[in-house]
Coordinates of C-alpha atoms and ligand atoms in Angstrom, one line a residue:
X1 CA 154.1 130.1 111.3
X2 CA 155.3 126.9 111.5
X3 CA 153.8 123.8 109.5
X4 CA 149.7 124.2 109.3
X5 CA 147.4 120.5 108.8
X6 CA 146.0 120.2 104.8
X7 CA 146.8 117.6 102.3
X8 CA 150.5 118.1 101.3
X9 CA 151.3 118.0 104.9
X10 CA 149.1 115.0 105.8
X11 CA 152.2 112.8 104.8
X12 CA 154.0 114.0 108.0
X13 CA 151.6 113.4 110.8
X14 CA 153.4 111.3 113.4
X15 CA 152.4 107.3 113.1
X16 CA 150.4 107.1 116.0
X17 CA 147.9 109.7 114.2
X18 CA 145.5 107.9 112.1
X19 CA 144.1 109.6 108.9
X20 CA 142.2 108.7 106.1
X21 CA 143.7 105.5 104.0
X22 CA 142.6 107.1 101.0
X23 CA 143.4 109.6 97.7
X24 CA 141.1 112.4 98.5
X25 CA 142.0 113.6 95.1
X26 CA 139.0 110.9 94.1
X27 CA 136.2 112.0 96.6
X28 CA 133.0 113.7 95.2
X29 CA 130.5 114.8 97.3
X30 CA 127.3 113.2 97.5
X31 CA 126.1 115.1 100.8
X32 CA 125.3 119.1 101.5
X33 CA 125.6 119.4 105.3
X34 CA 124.3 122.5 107.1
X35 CA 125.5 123.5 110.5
X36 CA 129.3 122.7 110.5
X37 CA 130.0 122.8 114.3
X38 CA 131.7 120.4 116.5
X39 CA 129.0 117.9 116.9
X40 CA 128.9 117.3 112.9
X41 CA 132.6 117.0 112.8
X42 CA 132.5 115.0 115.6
X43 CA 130.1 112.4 114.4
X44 CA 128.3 112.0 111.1
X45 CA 131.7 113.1 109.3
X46 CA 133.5 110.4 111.3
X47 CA 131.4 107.7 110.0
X48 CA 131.3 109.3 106.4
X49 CA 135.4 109.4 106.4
X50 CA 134.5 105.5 107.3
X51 CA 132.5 104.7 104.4
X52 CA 134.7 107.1 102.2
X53 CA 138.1 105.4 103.1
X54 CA 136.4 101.6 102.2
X55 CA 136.1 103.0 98.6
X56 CA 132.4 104.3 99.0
X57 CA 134.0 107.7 97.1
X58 CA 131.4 109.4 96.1
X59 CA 129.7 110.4 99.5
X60 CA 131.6 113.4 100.4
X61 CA 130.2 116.6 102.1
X62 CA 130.0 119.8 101.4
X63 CA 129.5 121.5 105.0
X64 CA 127.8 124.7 104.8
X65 CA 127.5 127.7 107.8
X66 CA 124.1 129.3 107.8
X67 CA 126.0 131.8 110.0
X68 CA 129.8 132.5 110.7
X69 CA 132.4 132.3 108.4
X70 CA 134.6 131.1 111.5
X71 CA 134.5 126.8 110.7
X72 CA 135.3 127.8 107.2
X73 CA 137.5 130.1 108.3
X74 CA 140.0 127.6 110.1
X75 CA 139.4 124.6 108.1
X76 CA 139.7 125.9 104.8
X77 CA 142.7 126.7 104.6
X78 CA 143.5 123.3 105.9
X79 CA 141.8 122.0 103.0
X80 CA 138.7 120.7 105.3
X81 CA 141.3 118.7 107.3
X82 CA 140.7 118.5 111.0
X83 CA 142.0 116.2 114.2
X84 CA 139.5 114.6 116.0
X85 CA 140.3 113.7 119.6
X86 CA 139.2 110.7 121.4
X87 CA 139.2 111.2 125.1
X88 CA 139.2 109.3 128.1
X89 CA 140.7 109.4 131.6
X90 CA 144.3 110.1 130.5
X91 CA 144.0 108.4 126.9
X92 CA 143.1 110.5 123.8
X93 CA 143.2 109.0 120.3
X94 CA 143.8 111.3 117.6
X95 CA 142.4 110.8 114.2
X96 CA 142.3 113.2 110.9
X97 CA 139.3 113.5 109.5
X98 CA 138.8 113.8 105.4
X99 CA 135.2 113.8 104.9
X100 CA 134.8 117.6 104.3
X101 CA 135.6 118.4 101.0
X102 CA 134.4 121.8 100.8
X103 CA 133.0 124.8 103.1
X104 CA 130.7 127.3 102.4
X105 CA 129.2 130.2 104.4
X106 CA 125.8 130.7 103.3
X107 CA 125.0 134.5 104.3
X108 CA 128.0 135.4 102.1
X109 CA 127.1 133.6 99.2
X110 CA 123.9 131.4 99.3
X111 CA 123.4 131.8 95.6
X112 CA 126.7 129.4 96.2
X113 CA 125.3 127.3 98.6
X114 CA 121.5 127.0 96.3
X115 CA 124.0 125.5 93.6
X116 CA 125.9 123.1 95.6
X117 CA 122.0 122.0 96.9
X118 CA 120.8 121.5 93.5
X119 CA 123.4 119.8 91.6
X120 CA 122.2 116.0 91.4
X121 CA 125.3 114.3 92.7
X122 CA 124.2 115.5 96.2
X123 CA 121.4 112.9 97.3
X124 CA 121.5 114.2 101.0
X125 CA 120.9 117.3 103.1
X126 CA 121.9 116.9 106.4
X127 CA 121.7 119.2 109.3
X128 CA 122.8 119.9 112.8
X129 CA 121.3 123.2 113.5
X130 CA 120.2 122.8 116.6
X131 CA 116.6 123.1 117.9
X132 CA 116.5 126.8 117.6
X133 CA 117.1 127.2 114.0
X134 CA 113.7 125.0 113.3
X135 CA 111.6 128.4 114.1
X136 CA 108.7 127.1 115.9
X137 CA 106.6 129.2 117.4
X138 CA 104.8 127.9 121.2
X139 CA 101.8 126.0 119.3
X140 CA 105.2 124.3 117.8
X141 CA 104.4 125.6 114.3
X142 CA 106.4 127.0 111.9
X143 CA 107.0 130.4 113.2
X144 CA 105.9 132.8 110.0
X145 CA 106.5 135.9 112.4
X146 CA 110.0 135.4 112.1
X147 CA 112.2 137.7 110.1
X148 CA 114.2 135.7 108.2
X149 CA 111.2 132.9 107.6
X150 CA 109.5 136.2 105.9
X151 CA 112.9 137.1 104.1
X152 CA 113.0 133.6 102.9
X153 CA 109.4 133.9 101.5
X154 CA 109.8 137.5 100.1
X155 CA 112.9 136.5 98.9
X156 CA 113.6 132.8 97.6
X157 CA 116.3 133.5 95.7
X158 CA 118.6 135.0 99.2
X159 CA 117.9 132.7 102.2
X160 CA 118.9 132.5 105.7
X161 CA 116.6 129.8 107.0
X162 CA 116.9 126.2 106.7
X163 CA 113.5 126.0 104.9
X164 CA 114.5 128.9 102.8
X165 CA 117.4 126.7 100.9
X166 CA 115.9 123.6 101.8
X167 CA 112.5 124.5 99.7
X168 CA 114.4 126.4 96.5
X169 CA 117.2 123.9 96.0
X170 CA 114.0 121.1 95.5
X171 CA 112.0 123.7 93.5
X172 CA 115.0 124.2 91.4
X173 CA 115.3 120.5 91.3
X174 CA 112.4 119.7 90.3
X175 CA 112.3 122.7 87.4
X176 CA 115.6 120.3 86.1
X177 CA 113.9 117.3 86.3
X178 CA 115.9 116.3 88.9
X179 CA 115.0 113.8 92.2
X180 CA 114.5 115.6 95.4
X181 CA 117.1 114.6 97.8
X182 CA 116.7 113.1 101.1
X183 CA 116.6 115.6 104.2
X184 CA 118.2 114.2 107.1
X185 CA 118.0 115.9 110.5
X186 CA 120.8 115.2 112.6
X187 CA 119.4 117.7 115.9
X188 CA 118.0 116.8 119.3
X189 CA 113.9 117.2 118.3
X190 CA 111.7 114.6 119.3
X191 CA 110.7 113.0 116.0
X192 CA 113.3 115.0 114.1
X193 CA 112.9 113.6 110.7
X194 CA 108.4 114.0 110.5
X195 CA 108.8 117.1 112.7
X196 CA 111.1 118.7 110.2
X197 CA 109.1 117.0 106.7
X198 CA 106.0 118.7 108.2
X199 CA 107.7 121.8 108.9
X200 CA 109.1 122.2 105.6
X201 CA 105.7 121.2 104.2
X202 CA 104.0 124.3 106.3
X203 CA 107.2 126.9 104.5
X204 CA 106.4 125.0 101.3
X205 CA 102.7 125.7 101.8
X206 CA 103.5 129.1 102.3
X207 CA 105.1 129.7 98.3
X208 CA 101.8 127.0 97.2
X209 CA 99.5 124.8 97.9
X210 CA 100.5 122.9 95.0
X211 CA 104.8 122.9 95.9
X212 CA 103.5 121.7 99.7
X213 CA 101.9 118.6 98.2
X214 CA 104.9 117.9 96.4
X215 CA 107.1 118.4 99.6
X216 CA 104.8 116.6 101.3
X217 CA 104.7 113.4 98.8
X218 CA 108.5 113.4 97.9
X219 CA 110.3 114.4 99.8
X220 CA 111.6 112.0 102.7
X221 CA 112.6 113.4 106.3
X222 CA 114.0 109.9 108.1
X223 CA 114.5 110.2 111.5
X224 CA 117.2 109.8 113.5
X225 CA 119.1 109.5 117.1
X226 CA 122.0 110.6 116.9
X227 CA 124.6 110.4 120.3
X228 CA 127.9 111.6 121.2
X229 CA 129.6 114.2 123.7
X230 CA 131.2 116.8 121.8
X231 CA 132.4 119.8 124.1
X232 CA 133.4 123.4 122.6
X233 CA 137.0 123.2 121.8
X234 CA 139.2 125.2 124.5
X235 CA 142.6 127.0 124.1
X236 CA 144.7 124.0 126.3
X237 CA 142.8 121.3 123.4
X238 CA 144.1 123.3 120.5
X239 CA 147.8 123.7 121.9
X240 CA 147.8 119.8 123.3
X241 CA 147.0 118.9 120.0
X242 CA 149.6 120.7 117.8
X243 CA 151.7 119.2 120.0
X244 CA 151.0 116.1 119.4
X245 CA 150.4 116.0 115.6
X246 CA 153.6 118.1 115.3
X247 CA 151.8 120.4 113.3
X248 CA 148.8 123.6 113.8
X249 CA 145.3 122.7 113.1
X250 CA 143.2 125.7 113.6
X251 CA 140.0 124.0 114.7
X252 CA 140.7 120.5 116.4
X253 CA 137.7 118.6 117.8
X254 CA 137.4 116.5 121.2
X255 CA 135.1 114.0 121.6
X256 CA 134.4 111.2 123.8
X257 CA 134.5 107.2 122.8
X258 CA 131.1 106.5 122.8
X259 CA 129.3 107.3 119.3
X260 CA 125.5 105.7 118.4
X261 CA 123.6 106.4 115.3
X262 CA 120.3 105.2 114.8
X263 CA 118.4 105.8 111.4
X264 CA 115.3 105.2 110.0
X265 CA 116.0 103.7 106.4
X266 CA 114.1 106.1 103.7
X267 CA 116.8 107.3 101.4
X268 CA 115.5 106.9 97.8
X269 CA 118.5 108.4 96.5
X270 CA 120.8 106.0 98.2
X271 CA 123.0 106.8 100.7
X272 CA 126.5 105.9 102.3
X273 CA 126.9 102.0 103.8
X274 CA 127.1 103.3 107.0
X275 CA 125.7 100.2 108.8
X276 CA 129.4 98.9 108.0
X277 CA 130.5 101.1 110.4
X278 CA 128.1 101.0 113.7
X279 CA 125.3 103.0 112.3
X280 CA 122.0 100.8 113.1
X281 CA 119.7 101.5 110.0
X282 CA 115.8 100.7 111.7
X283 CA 112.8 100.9 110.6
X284 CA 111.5 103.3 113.9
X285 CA 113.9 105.2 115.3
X286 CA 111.2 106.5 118.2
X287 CA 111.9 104.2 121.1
X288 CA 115.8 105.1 120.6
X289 CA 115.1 108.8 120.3
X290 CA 112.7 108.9 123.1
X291 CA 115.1 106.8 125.6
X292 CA 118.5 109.5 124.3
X293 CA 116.1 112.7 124.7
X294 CA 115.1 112.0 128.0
X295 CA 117.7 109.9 129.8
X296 CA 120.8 111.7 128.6
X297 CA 119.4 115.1 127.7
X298 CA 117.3 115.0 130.2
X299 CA 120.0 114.4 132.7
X300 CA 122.3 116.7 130.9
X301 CA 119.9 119.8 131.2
X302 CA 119.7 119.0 135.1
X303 CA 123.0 119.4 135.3
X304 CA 123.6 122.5 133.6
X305 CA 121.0 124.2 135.6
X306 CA 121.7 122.4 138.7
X307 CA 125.6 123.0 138.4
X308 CA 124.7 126.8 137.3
X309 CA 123.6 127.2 141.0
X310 CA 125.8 125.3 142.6
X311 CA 128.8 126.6 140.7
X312 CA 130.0 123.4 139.1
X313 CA 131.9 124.8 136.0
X314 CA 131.4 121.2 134.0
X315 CA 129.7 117.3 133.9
X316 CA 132.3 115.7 135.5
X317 CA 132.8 118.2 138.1
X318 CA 128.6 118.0 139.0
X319 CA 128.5 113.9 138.4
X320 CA 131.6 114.2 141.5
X321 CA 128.9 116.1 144.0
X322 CA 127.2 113.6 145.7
X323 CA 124.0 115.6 146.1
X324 CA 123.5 115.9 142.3
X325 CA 124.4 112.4 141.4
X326 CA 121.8 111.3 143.9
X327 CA 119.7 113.8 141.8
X328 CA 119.9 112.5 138.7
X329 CA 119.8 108.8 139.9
X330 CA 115.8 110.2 141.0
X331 CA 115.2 111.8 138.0
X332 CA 116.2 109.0 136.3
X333 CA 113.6 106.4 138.5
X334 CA 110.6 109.0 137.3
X335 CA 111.9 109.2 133.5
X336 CA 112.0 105.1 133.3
X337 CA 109.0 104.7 133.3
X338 CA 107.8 106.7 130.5
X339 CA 110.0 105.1 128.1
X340 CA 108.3 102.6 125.7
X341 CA 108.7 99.4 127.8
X342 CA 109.2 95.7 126.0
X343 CA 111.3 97.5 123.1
X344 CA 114.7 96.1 124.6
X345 CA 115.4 99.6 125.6
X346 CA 117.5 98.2 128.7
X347 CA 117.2 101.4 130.7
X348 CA 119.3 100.2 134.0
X349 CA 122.1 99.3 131.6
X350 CA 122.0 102.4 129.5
X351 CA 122.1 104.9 132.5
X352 CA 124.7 102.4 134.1
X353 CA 126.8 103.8 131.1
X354 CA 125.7 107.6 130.9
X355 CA 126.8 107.8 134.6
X356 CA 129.9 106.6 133.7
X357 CA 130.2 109.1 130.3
X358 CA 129.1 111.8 132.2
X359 CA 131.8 111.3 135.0
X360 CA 134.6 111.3 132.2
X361 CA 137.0 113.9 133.6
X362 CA 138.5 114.4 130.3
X363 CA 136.2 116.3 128.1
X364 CA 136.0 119.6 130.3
X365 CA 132.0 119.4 129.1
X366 CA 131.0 122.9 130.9
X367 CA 127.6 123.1 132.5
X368 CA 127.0 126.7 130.9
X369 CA 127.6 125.3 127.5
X370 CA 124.5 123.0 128.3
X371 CA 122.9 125.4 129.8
X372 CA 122.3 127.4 126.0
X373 CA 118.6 127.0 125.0
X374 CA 116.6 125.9 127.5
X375 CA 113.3 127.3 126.2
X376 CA 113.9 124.9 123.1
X377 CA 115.1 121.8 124.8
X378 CA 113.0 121.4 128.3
X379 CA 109.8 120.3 126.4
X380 CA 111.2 117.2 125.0
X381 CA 114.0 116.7 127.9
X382 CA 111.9 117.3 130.9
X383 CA 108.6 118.7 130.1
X384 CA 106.6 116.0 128.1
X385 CA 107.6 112.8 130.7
X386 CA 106.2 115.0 133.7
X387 CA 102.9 116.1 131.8
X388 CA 102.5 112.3 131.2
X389 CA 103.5 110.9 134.6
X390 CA 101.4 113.9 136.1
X391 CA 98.4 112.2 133.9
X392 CA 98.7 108.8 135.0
X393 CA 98.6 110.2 138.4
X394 CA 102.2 109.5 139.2
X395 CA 104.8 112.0 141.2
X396 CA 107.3 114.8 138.9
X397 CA 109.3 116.2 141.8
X398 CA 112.8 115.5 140.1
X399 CA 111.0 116.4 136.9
X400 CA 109.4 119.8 138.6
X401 CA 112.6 120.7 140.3
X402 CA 114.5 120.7 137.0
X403 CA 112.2 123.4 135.1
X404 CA 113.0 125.3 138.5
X405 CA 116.4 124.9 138.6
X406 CA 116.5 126.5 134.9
X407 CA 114.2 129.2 135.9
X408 CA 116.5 129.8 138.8
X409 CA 119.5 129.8 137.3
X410 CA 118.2 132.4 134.4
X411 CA 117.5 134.7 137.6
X412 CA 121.0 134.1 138.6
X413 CA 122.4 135.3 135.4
X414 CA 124.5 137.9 135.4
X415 CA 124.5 141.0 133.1
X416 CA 127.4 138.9 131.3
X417 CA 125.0 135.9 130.4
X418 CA 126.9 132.5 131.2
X419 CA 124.4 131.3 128.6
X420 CA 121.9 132.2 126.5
X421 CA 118.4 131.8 125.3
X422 CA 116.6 132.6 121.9
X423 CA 113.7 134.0 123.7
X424 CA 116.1 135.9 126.3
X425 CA 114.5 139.6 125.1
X426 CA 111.1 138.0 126.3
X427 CA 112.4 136.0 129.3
X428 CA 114.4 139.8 130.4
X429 CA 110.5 141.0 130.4
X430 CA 109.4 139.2 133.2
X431 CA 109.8 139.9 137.3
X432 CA 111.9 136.8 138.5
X433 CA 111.7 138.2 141.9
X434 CA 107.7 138.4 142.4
X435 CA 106.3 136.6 145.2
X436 CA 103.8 134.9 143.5
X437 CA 105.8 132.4 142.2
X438 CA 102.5 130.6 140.5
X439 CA 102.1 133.8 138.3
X440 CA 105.7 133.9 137.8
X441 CA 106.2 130.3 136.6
X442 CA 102.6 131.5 134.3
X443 CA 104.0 133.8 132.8
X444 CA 107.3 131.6 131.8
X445 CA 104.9 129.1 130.7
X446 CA 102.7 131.6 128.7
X447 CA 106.3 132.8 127.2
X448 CA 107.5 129.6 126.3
X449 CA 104.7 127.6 125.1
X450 CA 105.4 124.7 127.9
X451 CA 102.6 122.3 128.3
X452 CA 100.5 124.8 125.9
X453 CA 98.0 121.5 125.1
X454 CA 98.6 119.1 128.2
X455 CA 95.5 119.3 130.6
X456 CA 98.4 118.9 133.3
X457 CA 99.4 122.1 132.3
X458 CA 98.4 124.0 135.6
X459 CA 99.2 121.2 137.9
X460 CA 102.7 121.1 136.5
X461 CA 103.0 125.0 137.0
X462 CA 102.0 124.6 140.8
X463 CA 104.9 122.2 141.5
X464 CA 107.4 123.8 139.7
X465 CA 106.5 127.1 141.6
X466 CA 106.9 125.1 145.0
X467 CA 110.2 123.9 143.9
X468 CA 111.3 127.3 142.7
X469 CA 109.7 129.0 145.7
X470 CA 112.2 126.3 148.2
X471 CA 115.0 127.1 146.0
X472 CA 114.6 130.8 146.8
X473 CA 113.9 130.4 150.4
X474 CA 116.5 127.6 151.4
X475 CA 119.0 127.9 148.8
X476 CA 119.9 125.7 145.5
X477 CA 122.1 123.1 147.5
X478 CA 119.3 122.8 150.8
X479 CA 117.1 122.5 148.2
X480 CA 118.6 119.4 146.2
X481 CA 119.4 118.2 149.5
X482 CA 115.3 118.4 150.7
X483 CA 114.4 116.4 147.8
X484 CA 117.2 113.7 147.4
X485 CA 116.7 113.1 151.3
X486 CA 112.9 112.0 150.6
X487 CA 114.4 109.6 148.0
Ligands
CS2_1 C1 123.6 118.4 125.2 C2 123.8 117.6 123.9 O1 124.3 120.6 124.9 C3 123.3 119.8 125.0 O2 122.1 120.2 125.1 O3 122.7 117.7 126.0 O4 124.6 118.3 123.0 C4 124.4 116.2 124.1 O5 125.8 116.3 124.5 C5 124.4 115.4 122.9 O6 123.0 115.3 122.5 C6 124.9 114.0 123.2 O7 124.6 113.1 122.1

């Protein structure tokens, strides 16, 4: 083994490696993050290394696993240290991030990770979990059917969930006489901050009526958008980067230029100066969150699905095809107008530069990885805009064809699942191949809890059974073609 990244080797990382300008010796963490994948590494512990190299030393995390030991794993014994590479065209920027100053891996230990939750030097929880781990059911309430949400009731003392730590770190808070900290959601849910307080407030409710309340009252959820293309790490990063840094680092990161973090400002615990570094602190994060969710995730479901059937292995490789670029150029015209208009939101500009961060060639950003989910992201991506365009009596073609395109490419699976879904056992339940495509698309409505409330509900369901019904017939790529023609 030759020389490994961690802090006595930090001293010989070529020149043209940044790192952090600081003693890491004096960091203390002031933040308990929970989901310690790419994305966080990526982005909120960039800007946190920020605020902790201009002296703001007592902010740093603590980045906590609510599943694999594997993060921990390869950063540990790096002593949290990581590279994170900035990519464009043939440029990449490589930086070492300090921010993590511990890992944990909660189902081995989460007595451990309770503690680190309830000492009172940690002022935030923040999480990138993705949507799944929130554990709503289809009425988009907290799902008490769940195993581990009943484990974590049954059982307060040995979570798995979220809400399980979340909800006995403040109790045992509170018992000490000790401020609740500040929850901050860091995933792509509409609303993530109130959607997550009220969630937490209906697990609370569950233990009493009396610790809801309190959650409730004390507990603040800001909101936040949060933006940057982080791709899975691949074999060829890992090896480019060693080279580079003269030295291994188990678990690299790549990442594009573009970063944006918007946040609502509710942290009555205080929290880092990260306004210094980019971070716009607001007072409504919606009109941001609304135009990110639809316009980039939106665009980036598309062309998962989209690329799934037309065998485009990543962004880049789909934003190339004429056909889908002309696709998501019309999906974009019927999402524009459901934004929030007069709120600055400068649509043209801000697709102007998605085209151009989806086209980076660089980040190797594979459809399939997108692809992962689709049950929990469509409603805010793709399904809400078309229930409200459908409503003011407006078209949802590009809209339509996009739940299609998912459903199709979840036919075109193969055994060896290119991606996956949480509701997958559900989803394997149900005859893709019927001819009624109506009762088909039903049934995957039904399943998923799309549109449950929306009076467009069956309206919706009728086009996205045409469009599936054309993609059957005609093929994925005739199909794209039909519709793009009309444009
Ligand atoms: C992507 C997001 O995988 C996905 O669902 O749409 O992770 C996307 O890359 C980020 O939200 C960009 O900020």
């Amino acid at each position: 083994m030759g020389t490994r990244l961690a802090d006595d080797t930090i001293g010989r990382l070529p020149a043209k490696v940044s790192q952090p300008g600081l003693d890491r010796s004096t960091l203390t963490p002031g933040i308990v993050h929970l989901g310690v994948g790419a994305f966080h590494r990526a982005h909120q512990a960039m800007y946190v290394d920020q605020c902790l190299s201009a002296g703001q030393r007592d902010w740093g995390i603590i980045a906590a696993s609510l599943r694999s030991p594997q993060t921990r794993d390869a950063l540990q014994p790096q002593d949290g240290l990581y590279t994170l590479a900035v990519r464009e065209g043939a440029e990449e920027r490589l930086h070492v991030v300090g921010s993590i100053l511990d890992l944990l891996v909660a189902p081995e230990n989460p007595a451990a990770l309770i503690a680190a939750m309830v000492d009172p030097a940690i002022r935030i929880i923040s999480l990138t979990v993705t949507e799944k781990a929130y554990l709503r059911n289809a009425d988009g309430h907290l799902d008490l059917n769940d195993p581990d949400i009943r484990n974590d009731l049954s059982d307060p003392e040995n979570p798995r969930t979220i809400y399980g730590f979340i909800v006995e770190a403040l109790v045992r808070r509170r018992a000490a006489g000790d401020a609740p900290f500040t929850v901050l959601s860091c995933d792509n849910l509409p609303a993530n901050g109130k959607t997550l307080h009220r969630l937490l407030t209906e697990f609370a409710g569950q233990r009493s009526r009396e610790l809801a309340e309190f959650v409730a009252r004390e507990v603040s959820c800001p909101s936040t958008m949060v933006d940057r293309i982080v791709p899975a790490t691949m074999e060829q990063d890992r090896a480019r980067i060693a080279d580079a840094i003269g030295m291994t680092d188990a678990w690299p990161v790549v990442t594009e230029p573009f970063s944006d973090w918007v946040i609502e400002d509710r942290f009555p615990q205080g929290r880092p100066e990260w306004e210094r570094f980019g971070v716009t602190m607001v007072e409504d994060v919606a009109p941001f969150e609304i135009r990110k969710l639809r316009l980039l995730n939106g665009a980036h479901s598309a062309i998962a699905y989209i690329g799934q059937l037309l065998g485009l292995k990543t962004v880049s490789d789909a934003m190339a095809a004429t056909d889908v670029r002309q696709f998501i150029d019309g999906l974009w015209r019927e999402l524009i107008p459901t934004l929030p208009q007069d709120k600055g939101l400068e649509p043209q500009l801000y697709t102007a530069k998605l085209t151009a961060r989806f086209s980076n060639t660089a980040l190797n950003h594979l459809t399939a990885q997108i692809a992962n989910d689709g049950s929990q992201k469509l409603p805010q991506r793709i399904i809400e805009a078309a229930c409200e365009r459908l409503s003011a009596g407006a078209s949802a073609e590009y809209l339509s064809f996009v739940v299609a395109a998912w459903i199709a490419a979840l036919q075109a699976r193969s055994t060896e699942y290119a991606f996956s879904d949480p509701l997958d056992s559900q989803l394997a339940k149900i005859d893709f191949d019927a001819s009624d495509h109506t009762q088909t698309v039903e049934v995957i409505f039904d399943t998923t809890g799309f549109a449950k409330a929306a009076q467009e509900r069956s309206k919706l369901i009728q086009l996205v059974a045409n469009q599936l019904k054309t993609i059957q017939t005609i093929g994925p790529k005739q199909a794209l073609q039909k519709l793009t023609g009309k444009a």
